[in-house]
Coordinates of C-alpha atoms and ligand atoms in Angstrom, one line a residue:
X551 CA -0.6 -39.7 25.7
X552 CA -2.2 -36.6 27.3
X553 CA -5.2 -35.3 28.8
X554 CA -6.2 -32.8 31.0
X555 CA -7.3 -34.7 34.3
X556 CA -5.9 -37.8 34.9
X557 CA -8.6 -39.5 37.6
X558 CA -7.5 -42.7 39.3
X559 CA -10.6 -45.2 40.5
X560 CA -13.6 -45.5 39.3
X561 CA -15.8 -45.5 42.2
X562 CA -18.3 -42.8 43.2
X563 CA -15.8 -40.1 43.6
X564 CA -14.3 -41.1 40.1
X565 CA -17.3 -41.6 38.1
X566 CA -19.0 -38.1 39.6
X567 CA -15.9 -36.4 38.9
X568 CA -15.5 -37.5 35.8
X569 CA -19.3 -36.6 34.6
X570 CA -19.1 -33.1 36.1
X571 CA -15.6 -32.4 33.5
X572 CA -17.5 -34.0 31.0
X573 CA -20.3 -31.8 31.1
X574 CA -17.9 -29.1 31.4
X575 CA -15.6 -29.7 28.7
X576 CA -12.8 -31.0 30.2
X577 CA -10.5 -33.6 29.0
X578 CA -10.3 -36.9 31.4
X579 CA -8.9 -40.3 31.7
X580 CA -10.4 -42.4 34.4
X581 CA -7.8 -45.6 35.2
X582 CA -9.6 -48.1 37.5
X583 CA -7.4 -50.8 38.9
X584 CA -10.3 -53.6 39.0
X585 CA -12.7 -55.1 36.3
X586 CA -15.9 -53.6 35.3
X587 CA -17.9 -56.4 37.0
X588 CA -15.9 -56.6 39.9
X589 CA -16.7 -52.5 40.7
X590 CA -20.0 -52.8 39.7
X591 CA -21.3 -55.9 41.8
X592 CA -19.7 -54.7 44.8
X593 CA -21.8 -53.9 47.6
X594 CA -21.7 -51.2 49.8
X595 CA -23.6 -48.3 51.0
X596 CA -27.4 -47.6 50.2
X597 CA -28.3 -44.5 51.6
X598 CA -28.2 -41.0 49.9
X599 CA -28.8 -37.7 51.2
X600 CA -30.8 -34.7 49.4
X601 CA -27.9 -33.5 48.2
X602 CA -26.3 -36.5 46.7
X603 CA -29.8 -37.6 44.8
X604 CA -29.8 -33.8 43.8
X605 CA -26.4 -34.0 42.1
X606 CA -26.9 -37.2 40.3
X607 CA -30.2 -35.5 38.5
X608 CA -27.9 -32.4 37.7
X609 CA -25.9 -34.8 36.3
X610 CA -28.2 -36.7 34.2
X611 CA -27.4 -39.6 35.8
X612 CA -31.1 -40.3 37.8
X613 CA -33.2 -41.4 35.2
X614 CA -33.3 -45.4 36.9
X615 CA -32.7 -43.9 40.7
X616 CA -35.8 -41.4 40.0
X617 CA -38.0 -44.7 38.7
X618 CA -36.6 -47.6 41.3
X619 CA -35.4 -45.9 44.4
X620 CA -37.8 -45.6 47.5
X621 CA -37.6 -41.5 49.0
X622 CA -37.6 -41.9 52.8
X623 CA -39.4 -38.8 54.7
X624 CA -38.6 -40.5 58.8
X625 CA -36.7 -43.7 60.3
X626 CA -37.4 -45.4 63.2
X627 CA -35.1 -45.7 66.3
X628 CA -35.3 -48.9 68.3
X629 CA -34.3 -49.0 72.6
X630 CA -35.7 -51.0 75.2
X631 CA -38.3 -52.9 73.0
X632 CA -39.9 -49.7 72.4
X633 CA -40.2 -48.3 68.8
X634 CA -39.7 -44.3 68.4
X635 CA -40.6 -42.9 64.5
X636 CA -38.4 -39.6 63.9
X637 CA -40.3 -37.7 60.8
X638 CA -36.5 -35.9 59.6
X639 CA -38.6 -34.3 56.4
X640 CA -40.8 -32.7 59.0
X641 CA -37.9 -31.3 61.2
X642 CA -35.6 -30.0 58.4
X643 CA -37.6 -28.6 56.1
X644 CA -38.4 -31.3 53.9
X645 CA -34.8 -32.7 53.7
X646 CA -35.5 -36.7 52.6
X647 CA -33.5 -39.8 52.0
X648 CA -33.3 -41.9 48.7
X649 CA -32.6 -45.4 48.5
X650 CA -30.2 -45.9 46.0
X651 CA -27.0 -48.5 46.2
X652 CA -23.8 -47.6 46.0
X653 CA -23.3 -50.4 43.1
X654 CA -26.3 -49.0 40.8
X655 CA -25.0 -45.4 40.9
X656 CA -21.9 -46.9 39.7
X657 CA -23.3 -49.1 37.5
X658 CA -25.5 -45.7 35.9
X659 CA -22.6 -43.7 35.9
X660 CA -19.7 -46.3 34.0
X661 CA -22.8 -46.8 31.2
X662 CA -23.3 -42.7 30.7
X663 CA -19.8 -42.7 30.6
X664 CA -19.0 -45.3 28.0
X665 CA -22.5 -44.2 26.0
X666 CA -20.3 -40.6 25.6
X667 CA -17.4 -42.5 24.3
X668 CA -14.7 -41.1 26.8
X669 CA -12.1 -43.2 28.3
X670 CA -12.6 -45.4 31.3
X671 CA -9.8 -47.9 31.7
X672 CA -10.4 -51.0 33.8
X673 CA -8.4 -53.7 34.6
X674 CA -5.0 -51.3 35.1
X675 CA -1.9 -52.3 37.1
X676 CA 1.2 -50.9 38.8
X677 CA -0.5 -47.2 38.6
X678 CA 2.4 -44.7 39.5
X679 CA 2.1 -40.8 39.8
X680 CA 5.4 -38.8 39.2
X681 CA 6.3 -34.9 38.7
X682 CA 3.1 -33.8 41.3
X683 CA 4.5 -31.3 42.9
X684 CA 5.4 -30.0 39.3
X685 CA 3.0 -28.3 36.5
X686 CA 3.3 -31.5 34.2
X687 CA 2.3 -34.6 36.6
X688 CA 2.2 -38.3 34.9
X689 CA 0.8 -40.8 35.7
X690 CA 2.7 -44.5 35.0
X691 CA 0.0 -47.8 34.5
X692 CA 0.1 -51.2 32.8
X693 CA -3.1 -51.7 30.8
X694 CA -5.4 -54.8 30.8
X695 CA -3.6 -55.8 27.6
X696 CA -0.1 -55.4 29.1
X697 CA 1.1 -52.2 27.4
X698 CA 2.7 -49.5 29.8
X699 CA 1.7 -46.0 29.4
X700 CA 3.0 -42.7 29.7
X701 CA -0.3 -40.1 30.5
X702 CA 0.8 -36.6 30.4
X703 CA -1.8 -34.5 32.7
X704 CA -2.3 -31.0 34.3
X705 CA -4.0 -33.1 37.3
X706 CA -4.5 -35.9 39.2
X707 CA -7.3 -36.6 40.9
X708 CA -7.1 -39.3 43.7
X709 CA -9.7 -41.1 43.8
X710 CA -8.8 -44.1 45.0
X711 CA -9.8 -44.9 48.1
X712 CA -8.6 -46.1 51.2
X713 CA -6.1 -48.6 50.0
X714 CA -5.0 -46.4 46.7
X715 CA -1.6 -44.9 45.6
X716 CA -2.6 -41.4 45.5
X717 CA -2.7 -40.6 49.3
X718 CA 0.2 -42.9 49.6
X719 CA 2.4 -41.2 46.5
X720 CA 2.9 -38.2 49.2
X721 CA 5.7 -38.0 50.2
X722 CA 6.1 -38.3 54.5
X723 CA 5.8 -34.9 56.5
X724 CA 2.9 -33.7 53.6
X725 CA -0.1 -34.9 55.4
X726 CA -1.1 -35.1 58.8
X727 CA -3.0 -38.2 59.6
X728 CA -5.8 -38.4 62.1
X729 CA -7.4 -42.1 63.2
X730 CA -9.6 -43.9 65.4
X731 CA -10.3 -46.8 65.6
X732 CA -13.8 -48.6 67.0
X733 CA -13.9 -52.1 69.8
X734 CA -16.3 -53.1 66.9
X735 CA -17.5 -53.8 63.2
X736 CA -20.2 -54.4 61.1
X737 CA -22.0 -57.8 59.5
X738 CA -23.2 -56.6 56.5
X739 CA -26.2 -59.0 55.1
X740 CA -27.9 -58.8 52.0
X741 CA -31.1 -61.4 51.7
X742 CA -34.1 -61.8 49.4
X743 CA -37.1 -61.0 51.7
X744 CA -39.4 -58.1 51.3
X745 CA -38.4 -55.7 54.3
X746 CA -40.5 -55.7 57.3
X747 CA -40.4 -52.2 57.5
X748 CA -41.1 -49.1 55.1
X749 CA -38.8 -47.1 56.9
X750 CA -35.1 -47.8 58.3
X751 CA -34.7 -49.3 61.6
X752 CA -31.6 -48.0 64.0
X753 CA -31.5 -50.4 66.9
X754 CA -29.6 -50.0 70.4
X755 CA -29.6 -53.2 72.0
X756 CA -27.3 -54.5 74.5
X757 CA -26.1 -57.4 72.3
X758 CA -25.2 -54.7 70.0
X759 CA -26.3 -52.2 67.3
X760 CA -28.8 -53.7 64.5
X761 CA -30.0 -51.9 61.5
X762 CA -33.0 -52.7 58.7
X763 CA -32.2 -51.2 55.6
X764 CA -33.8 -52.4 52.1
X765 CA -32.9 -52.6 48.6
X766 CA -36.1 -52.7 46.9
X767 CA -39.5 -54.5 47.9
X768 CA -37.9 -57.7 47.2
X769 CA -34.7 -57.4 49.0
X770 CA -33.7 -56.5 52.5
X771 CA -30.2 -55.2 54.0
X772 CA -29.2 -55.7 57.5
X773 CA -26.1 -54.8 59.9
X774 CA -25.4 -56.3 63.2
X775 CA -22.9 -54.8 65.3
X776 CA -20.2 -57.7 66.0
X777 CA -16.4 -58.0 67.2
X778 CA -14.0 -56.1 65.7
X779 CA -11.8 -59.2 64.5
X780 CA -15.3 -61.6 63.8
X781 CA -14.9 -64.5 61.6
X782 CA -17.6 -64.9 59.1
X783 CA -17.7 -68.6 59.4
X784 CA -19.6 -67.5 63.0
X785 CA -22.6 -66.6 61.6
X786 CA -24.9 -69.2 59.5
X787 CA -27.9 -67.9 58.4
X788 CA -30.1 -68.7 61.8
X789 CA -27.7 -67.2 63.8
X790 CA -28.3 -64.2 61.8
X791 CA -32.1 -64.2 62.0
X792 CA -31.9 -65.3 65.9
X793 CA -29.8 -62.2 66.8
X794 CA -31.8 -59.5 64.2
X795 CA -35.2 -61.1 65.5
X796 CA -33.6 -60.1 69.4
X797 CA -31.7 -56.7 68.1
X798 CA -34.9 -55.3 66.5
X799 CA -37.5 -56.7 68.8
X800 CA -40.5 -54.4 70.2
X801 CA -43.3 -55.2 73.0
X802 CA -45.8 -53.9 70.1
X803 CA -45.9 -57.3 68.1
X804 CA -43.7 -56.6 65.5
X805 CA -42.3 -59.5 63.0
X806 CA -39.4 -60.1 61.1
X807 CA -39.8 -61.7 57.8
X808 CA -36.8 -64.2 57.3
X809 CA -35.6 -65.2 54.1
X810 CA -32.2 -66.3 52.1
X811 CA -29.2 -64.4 52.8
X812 CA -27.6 -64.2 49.3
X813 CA -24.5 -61.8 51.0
X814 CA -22.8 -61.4 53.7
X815 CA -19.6 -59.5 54.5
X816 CA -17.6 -57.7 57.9
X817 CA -16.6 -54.3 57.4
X818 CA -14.4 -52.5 60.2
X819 CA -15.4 -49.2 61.2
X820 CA -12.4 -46.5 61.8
X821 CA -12.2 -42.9 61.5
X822 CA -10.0 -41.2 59.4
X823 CA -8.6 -38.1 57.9
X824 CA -5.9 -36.6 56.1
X825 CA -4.9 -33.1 56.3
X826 CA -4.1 -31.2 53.7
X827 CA -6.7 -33.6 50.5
X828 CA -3.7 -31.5 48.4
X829 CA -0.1 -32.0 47.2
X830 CA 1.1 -30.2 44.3
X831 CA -1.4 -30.8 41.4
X832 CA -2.6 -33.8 43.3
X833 CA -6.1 -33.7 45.0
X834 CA -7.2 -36.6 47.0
X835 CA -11.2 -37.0 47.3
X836 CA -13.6 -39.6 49.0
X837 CA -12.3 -42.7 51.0
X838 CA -8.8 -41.3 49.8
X839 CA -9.2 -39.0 52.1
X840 CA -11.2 -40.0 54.8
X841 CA -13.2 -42.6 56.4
X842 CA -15.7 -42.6 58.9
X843 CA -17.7 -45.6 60.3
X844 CA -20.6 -46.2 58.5
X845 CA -23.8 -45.5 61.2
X846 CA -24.6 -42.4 59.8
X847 CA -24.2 -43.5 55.9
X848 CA -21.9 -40.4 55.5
X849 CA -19.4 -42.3 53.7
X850 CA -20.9 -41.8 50.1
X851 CA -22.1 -38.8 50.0
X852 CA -19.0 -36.9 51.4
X853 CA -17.3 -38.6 48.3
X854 CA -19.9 -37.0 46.0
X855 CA -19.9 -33.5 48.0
X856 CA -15.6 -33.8 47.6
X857 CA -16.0 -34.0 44.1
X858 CA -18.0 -31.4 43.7
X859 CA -15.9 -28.9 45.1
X860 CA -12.9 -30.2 43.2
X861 CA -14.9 -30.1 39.4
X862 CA -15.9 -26.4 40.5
X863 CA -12.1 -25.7 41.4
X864 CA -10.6 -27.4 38.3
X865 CA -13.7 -25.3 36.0
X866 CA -12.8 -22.3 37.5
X867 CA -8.8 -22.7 36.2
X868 CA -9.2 -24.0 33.1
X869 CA -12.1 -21.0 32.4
X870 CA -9.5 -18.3 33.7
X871 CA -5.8 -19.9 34.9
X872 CA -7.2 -18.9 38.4
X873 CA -6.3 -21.4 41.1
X874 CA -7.1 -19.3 44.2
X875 CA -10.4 -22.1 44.3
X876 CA -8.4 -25.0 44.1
X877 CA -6.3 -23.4 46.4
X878 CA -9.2 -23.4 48.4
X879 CA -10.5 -26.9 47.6
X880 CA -9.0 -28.8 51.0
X881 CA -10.0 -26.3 53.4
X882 CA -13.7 -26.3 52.0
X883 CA -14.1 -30.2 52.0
X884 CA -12.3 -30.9 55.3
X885 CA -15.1 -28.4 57.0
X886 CA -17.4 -30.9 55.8
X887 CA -15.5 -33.8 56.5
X888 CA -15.1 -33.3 60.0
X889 CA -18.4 -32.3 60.8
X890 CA -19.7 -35.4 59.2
X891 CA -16.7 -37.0 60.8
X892 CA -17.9 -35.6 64.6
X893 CA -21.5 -37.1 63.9
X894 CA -20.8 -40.4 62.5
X895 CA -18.6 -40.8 65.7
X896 CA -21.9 -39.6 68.0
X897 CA -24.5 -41.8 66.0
X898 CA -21.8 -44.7 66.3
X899 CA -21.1 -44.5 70.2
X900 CA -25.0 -43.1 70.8
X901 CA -26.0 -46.7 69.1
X902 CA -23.3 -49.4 69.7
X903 CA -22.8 -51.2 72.8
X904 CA -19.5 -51.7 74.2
X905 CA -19.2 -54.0 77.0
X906 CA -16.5 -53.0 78.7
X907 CA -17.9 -49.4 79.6
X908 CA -21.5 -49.9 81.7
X909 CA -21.1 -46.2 82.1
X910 CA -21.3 -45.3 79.1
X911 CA -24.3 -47.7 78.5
X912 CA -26.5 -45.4 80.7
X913 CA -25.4 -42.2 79.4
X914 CA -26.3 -43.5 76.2
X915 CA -29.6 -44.4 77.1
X916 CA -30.0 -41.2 78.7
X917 CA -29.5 -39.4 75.0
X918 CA -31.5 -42.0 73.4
X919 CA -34.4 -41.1 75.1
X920 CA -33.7 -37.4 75.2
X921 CA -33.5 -37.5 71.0
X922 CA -36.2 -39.4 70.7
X923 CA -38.8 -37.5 72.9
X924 CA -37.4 -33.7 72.4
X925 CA -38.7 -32.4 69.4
X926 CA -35.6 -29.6 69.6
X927 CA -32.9 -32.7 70.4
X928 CA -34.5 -34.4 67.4
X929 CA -34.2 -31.6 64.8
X930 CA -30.8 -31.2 65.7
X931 CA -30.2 -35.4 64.7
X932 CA -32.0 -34.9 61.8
X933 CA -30.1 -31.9 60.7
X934 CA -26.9 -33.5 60.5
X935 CA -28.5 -36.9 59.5
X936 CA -30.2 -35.6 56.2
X937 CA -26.4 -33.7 55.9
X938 CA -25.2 -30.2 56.0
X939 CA -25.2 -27.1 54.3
X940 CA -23.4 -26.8 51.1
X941 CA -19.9 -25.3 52.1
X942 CA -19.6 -21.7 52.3
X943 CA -22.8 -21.5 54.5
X944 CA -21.0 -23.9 57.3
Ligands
FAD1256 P1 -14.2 -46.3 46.5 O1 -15.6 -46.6 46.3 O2 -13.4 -47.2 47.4 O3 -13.5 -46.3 45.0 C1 -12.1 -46.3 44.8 C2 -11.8 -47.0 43.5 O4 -10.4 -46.9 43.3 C3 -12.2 -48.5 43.6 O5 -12.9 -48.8 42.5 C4 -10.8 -49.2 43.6 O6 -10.9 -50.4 43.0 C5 -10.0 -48.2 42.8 N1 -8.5 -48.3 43.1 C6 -7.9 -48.6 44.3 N2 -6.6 -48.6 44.1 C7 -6.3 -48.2 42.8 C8 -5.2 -48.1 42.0 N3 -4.0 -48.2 42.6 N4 -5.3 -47.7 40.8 C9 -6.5 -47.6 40.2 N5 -7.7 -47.7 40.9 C10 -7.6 -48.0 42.2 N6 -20.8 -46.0 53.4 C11 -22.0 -45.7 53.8 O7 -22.4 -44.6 53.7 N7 -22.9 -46.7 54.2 C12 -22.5 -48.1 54.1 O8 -23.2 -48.9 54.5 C13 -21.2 -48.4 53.7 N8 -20.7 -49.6 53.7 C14 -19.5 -49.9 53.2 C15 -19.0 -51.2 53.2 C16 -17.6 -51.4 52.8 C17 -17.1 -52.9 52.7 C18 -16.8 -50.4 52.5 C19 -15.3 -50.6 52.0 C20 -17.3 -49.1 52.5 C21 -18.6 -48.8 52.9 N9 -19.1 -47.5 52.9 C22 -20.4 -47.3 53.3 C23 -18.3 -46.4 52.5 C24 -18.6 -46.0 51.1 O9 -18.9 -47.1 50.3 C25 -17.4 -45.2 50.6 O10 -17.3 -44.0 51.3 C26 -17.5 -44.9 49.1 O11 -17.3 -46.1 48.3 C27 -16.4 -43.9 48.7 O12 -16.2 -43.8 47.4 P2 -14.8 -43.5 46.7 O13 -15.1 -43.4 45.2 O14 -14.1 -42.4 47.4 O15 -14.0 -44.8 47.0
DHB1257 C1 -27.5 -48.2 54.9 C2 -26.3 -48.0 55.5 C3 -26.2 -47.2 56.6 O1 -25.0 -47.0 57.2 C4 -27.2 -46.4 57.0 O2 -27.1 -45.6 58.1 C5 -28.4 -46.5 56.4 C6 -28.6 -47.4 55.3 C7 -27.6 -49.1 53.8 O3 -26.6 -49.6 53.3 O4 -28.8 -49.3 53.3

């Protein structure tokens, strides 16, 4: 068996990478270790920049995001019971948000992808990658059936997350590994209520960070802020409602609708990063890669802007043999990387409360009110919330 890019995971990074080769031309296999229903009804991010919503349409893949998702022109930031609306499309040129979840661009993307007829294995076990630091890689699996394969490949592309066999196939000394880890995580709720808000909510509150997302006018998403090693069993549905009615609370009269929580989930928040996202003919993108904690919704979209480096880099070689851009292709996404790493850590410690640093506490207050009443500090969130330029320009 052969093919020309062997991708492992089918999540965002996977699928995108797989629909930019196919609209190239290029031959690829995409092995995903989990069932189709499993990847598609799990539930993560909802956020997309510009840029992100802008590569799915290039990739025909927005047809249902461009009918259902809602595009978000400002967000509100929450302090001190008072309510501050910060209008990013009018501070960075026109740079909006779409709401669009994780699950339904994967969902979109595994039906183009099976509608073209190309492979997309799920269901695959014991994946193994051998010969990468040589020009004829393989890649080892056990299919859903039980048969072991042999896939001959010019490349892999990891994308495989954070608990994957690409990043850990390298052998030790390769990569540098950066990490931090946070003295909290998120409660990650899902409930059928329409939200109470058109607009997200960010929320500094000293019982911790809160945020109101949505999913559509029927269904709301919320994080609370909660211990780092927080046991689920902790927090029954009123509990929930108690703390996001105190989190998001203003002076102004503002309600929270309540209704039934159909999810909920803890999620810790670290930072990571692996230097060089190449071994060989190995290239690691997304959560592979990196992680950062998930205040700034970053997470996603660096996935899709990794990708898109990485299809460019493998067009260019197989249109001329030239690899001076895949060569390239760590160094460009790692600028990009860290400086969506260095905000997610500011939005994170600008909106999180840690106890144990009263310090702290004031200074952040002191920055919450300086972003939310200079229009110059504003601009300057919003630049880096809405994302950043495409590579090159950084
Ligand atoms: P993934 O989505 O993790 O996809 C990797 C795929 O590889 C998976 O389908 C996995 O099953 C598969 N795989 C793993 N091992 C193997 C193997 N050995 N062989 C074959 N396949 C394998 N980001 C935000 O911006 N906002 C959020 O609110 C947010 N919430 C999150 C909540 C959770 C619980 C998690 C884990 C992440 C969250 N993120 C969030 C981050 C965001 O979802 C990720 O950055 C994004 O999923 C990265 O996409 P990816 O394709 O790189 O990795
Ligand atoms: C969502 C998650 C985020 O981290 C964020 O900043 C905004 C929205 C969400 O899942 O809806």
């Amino acid at each position: 068996e052969r093919t020309q890019v062997a991708i492992i995971g089918a999540g965002p990074a996977g699928l995108l990478l797989g629909r930019m080769l196919e609209l190239a031309g290029v031959d690829a296999v995409i092995l995903e270790h989990r069932t189709r229903a499993y990847v598609e009804g799990r539930i993560r991010a909802g956020m997309l920049e510009d840029r992100t919503a802008r590569l799915l349409d290039e990739l025909g893949l927005a047809d249902r995001m461009n009918r259902e998702a809602a595009v978000h022109h400002a967000f509100e930031m929450r302090f001190d019971r008072q309510r501050y609306r910060i209008p990013m499309a009018e501070l960075t040129g026109g740079c909006t948000a779409v709401m669009y979840s994780q699950q339904e661009i994967v969902r979109d993307a595994i039906e183009a992808r099976v509608a073209s007829g190309l492979p997309l294995e799920f269901d695959v076990d014991d994946v193994r990658l051998d010969g990468v630091d040589t020009d004829t890689p393989t890649v080892r699996y056990r299919a859903a059936d039980g048969t072991e394969h042999v896939l001959a490949c010019d490349f892999i592309a990891g994308c495989d997350g954070f608990h994957g066999v690409s990043r850990t196939s390298i052998p030790a000394g390769v990569l540098t590994s950066y990490e931090h880890d946070y003295p909290f995580a998120w409660l990650g709720v899902l409930a059928d209520v329409p939200p109470s808000t058109f607009e997200l909510i960010y929320a500094c509150h000293e019982r911790g960070f809160a945020l109101h997302s949505m999913r559509s006018s029927e269904v709301s998403r919320f994080y609370l802020q909660v211990p780092p090693d927080e046991d689920l069993a902790a927090w029954p549905e009123d509990r929930i409602w108690s703390e996001l009615r105190t989190r998001l609370g203003t002076d102004d009269g503002w309600t929270l609708a309540e209704g039934t929580v159909t999810k909920k989930s803890i999620t810790a928040m670290r930072s990571f990063v692996v230097e060089p996202m190449q071994y060989g003919r190995l290239f690691l993108a997304g959560d592979a890669a990196h992680i950062v904690p998930p205040t700034a919704a970053k997470g996603l979209n660096l996935a899709a802007a990794d990708v898109r480096l990485l299809a460019d880099a493998l067009c260019t070689w197989y249109e001329s043999g030239d690899d001076a851009a895949l060569d390239r292709y760590s160094g460009d996404a790692l600028r990009g990387v860290w400086r969506a790493q260095q905000f997610s850590r500011s939005m994170t410690s600008l909106l999180h409360h840690d106890p144990s640093s009263p310090m702290e506490w004031r200074l952040q207050h002191a920055e919450l009110k300086h972003v939310c009443t200079s229009e110059s500090a504003m601009k300057n969130f919003c630049e880096n919330y809405v994302g950043y330029p495409p590579v090159g320009r950084i």
